[in-house]
Short mmCIF file of C-alpha atoms in Angstrom, two decimals:
data_model
loop_
_atom_site.label_atom_id
_atom_site.label_comp_id
_atom_site.label_asym_id
_atom_site.label_seq_id
_atom_site.Cartn_x
_atom_site.Cartn_y
_atom_site.Cartn_z
CA MET A 29 83.32 99.37 107.72
CA ALA A 30 81.12 101.31 105.29
CA GLU A 31 77.36 101.01 105.66
CA VAL A 32 75.71 98.66 103.17
CA GLN A 33 72.84 100.13 101.16
CA LYS A 34 70.35 97.29 100.95
CA GLY A 35 68.74 96.91 97.55
CA ARG A 36 69.77 98.16 94.14
CA PHE A 37 71.26 101.59 93.53
CA THR A 38 72.82 103.55 90.71
CA ALA A 39 75.23 106.47 90.57
CA ASP A 40 73.51 109.85 90.39
CA VAL A 41 75.74 111.79 88.01
CA SER A 42 73.35 114.74 87.58
CA SER A 43 75.75 117.12 89.36
CA LEU A 44 78.62 116.41 86.94
CA GLY A 45 77.48 118.26 83.86
CA ASP A 46 78.08 116.67 80.46
CA GLU A 47 81.03 114.40 81.22
CA VAL A 48 83.30 112.78 83.76
CA VAL A 49 86.88 111.62 83.26
CA VAL A 50 87.70 108.06 84.29
CA PHE A 51 91.43 107.55 84.76
CA LEU A 52 92.85 104.06 85.27
CA ILE A 53 96.43 103.84 86.46
CA GLY A 54 98.53 100.92 87.52
CA MET A 55 101.92 99.38 87.80
CA ARG A 56 103.44 95.99 87.23
CA ILE A 57 106.37 94.75 89.26
CA ASN A 58 108.42 92.94 86.61
CA LYS A 59 111.38 92.15 88.85
CA PRO A 60 110.08 91.69 92.43
CA TRP A 61 113.57 91.24 93.88
CA LYS A 62 114.46 94.80 92.82
CA VAL A 63 112.60 96.45 95.69
CA ARG A 64 114.61 99.66 95.34
CA ALA A 65 113.27 100.02 91.81
CA TRP A 66 109.56 99.44 92.45
CA TRP A 67 109.08 100.66 96.03
CA PRO A 68 109.24 104.40 95.18
CA VAL A 69 106.68 103.85 92.42
CA PHE A 70 104.45 101.82 94.73
CA THR A 71 104.51 104.47 97.49
CA ALA A 72 104.17 107.57 95.27
CA MET A 73 100.50 107.10 94.41
CA PRO A 74 99.12 106.92 97.98
CA LYS A 75 100.88 110.22 98.70
CA MET A 76 99.28 111.78 95.63
CA LEU A 77 95.83 110.46 96.58
CA LYS A 78 96.17 111.81 100.12
CA TYR A 79 97.14 115.22 98.71
CA LEU A 80 94.21 115.18 96.28
CA ALA A 81 91.78 114.20 99.06
CA GLU A 82 93.03 117.21 101.05
CA HIS A 83 92.63 119.50 97.99
CA PRO A 84 89.23 118.76 96.41
CA ASP A 85 89.60 121.92 94.29
CA LYS A 86 92.13 119.96 92.16
CA GLY A 87 89.22 118.05 90.62
CA LEU A 88 89.52 114.44 91.80
CA LEU A 89 85.98 113.31 92.65
CA GLY A 90 86.93 109.92 94.13
CA TYR A 91 88.80 106.67 93.52
CA GLU A 92 88.91 102.94 94.15
CA GLN A 93 92.05 100.85 94.40
CA ALA A 94 93.08 97.21 94.29
CA PHE A 95 96.42 95.50 94.68
CA LEU A 96 96.02 92.06 93.11
CA PRO A 97 97.11 90.83 90.68
CA SER A 98 98.87 94.20 90.19
CA PRO A 99 98.23 97.59 91.80
CA ILE A 100 95.48 99.54 90.01
CA ILE A 101 93.55 102.68 90.83
CA VAL A 102 90.34 103.85 89.18
CA GLU A 103 89.99 107.61 89.54
CA TYR A 104 87.01 109.83 88.73
CA TRP A 105 87.87 113.40 87.72
CA ARG A 106 85.69 116.46 87.21
CA SER A 107 87.43 117.22 83.86
CA PHE A 108 90.38 116.27 81.69
CA GLU A 109 91.73 119.77 82.20
CA ASP A 110 91.86 119.21 85.99
CA LEU A 111 93.69 115.90 85.52
CA ALA A 112 96.21 117.37 83.06
CA ARG A 113 96.80 120.42 85.27
CA PHE A 114 97.55 118.18 88.26
CA ALA A 115 99.91 115.98 86.22
CA ARG A 116 101.96 118.96 85.04
CA ASP A 117 101.90 121.35 88.03
CA ARG A 118 105.34 121.64 89.62
CA ASP A 119 103.72 122.43 92.97
CA ASP A 120 101.66 119.22 93.00
CA PRO A 121 103.10 115.82 94.02
CA HIS A 122 103.03 114.15 90.60
CA LEU A 123 105.57 115.75 88.28
CA GLU A 124 108.65 115.01 90.40
CA PRO A 125 107.91 111.29 91.00
CA TRP A 126 107.21 110.98 87.25
CA ARG A 127 110.57 112.62 86.49
CA GLN A 128 112.36 110.35 88.98
CA PHE A 129 110.73 107.24 87.48
CA ASN A 130 111.92 108.23 84.00
CA ARG A 131 115.46 108.81 85.27
CA ARG A 132 115.82 105.75 87.54
CA ILE A 133 113.74 103.14 85.73
CA GLY A 134 113.32 104.37 82.17
CA ARG A 135 113.68 101.45 79.77
CA SER A 136 115.16 99.02 82.31
CA GLY A 137 112.01 96.91 82.38
CA ASP A 138 112.16 96.54 86.17
CA VAL A 139 108.78 98.20 86.71
CA GLY A 140 105.94 98.74 84.29
CA ILE A 141 103.46 101.58 84.55
CA TRP A 142 100.34 102.28 82.56
CA HIS A 143 97.30 104.48 82.45
CA GLU A 144 94.13 104.86 80.40
CA THR A 145 92.00 108.00 80.29
CA TYR A 146 88.36 108.10 79.25
CA ARG A 147 86.18 111.16 78.78
CA VAL A 148 82.70 109.78 79.31
CA GLY A 149 79.51 111.62 78.53
CA THR A 150 77.23 111.38 81.56
CA ALA A 151 74.41 110.33 79.20
CA ASN A 152 76.53 107.25 78.38
CA ILE A 153 77.00 106.02 81.93
CA GLU A 154 75.19 103.03 83.41
CA THR A 155 75.91 101.71 86.89
CA ILE A 156 74.34 99.35 89.38
CA TYR A 157 75.30 98.47 92.93
CA GLY A 158 73.41 95.72 94.73
CA ASN A 159 73.64 95.47 98.52
CA MET A 160 76.85 97.49 98.51
CA PRO A 161 78.22 100.43 100.40
CA ARG A 162 78.61 103.51 98.22
CA TYR A 163 81.30 102.46 95.77
CA GLY A 164 82.98 103.58 92.57
CA LEU A 165 81.27 106.39 90.73
CA ALA A 166 78.40 106.39 93.26
CA ALA A 167 80.92 107.06 96.05
CA ALA A 168 82.57 109.79 93.98
CA THR A 169 79.24 111.50 93.29
CA ALA A 170 75.98 110.31 94.85
CA SER A 171 73.81 107.21 94.80
CA ALA A 172 70.11 106.83 94.09
CA PRO A 173 67.73 103.88 94.22
CA ILE A 174 66.94 102.19 90.91
CA ARG A 175 63.70 103.78 89.69
CA PRO A 176 60.82 101.84 88.15
CA GLY A 177 61.36 101.53 84.42
CA ARG A 178 65.16 101.48 84.91
CA GLU A 179 65.61 97.85 86.01
CA SER A 180 67.70 96.84 82.98
CA ALA A 181 71.12 98.17 82.01
CA ALA A 182 69.75 99.01 78.54
CA ALA A 183 67.02 101.20 80.06
CA ARG A 184 69.42 102.91 82.48
CA ILE A 185 71.87 103.82 79.71
CA GLY A 186 69.12 104.88 77.33
CA ALA A 187 69.74 102.18 74.71
CA THR A 188 66.04 101.29 74.73
CA ARG A 189 62.79 102.89 75.85
CA THR A 190 61.41 99.58 77.08
CA ASP A 191 62.63 98.13 80.33
CA ASP A 192 63.13 94.40 79.82
CA PRO A 193 65.48 93.09 82.56
CA ALA A 194 66.85 89.57 82.15
CA LEU A 195 65.82 88.86 85.75
CA PRO A 196 63.39 90.63 88.06
CA GLY A 197 64.96 93.11 90.46
CA TYR A 198 65.06 92.65 94.20
#
C-alpha cells in the first residue's frame, strides 16, 4: 500500500514546461454476454500501459484507472505529439488492437469506446490532495506541500491574488 502523505499537498508541475496532455479513455460494455467482443478491448489497455511504463521515453508520465461503473483511465502525457506518435506507431502496441476493434466490432454496438484529450497549460492547473498517497498528476510528476497564501483553489490557479479559502486548512 502506498504511503499516505499527511496534510495537504499539490502537484508540482514545474518540470513539465508550458503544458501537459490529459488523456481520458474508457470503454462501455453494451452487451455483457458477448464476452468475445469486449474481452479483447478490456485486456488491450493493460498491455499498452505495461509497455508504456517500460518505455518512459514514449512520453506517458503516469496514469490512474478505475473500473466502475465502466473502465476508465486518466493518462498524463508529456506532449500531444508523444501521444499521437504512440497511437500511430506500427511498432507500438496500440495500432493493431485499434485496427482489430474496427474490424471485429465496428458499428455492431457490442462495445463502446471513447476518449477525450486535453492540452492543459501548466499555469491553468490546480490540484489538491489531502491525506493521500501521491496520486493523479502529483504521482505523474511530483508533489509539494500547500504553501502559505495558496490555501484556496482560486489562489493556487492564479484566479485571484488574495487567498480566501472557504474553510481553514489543516
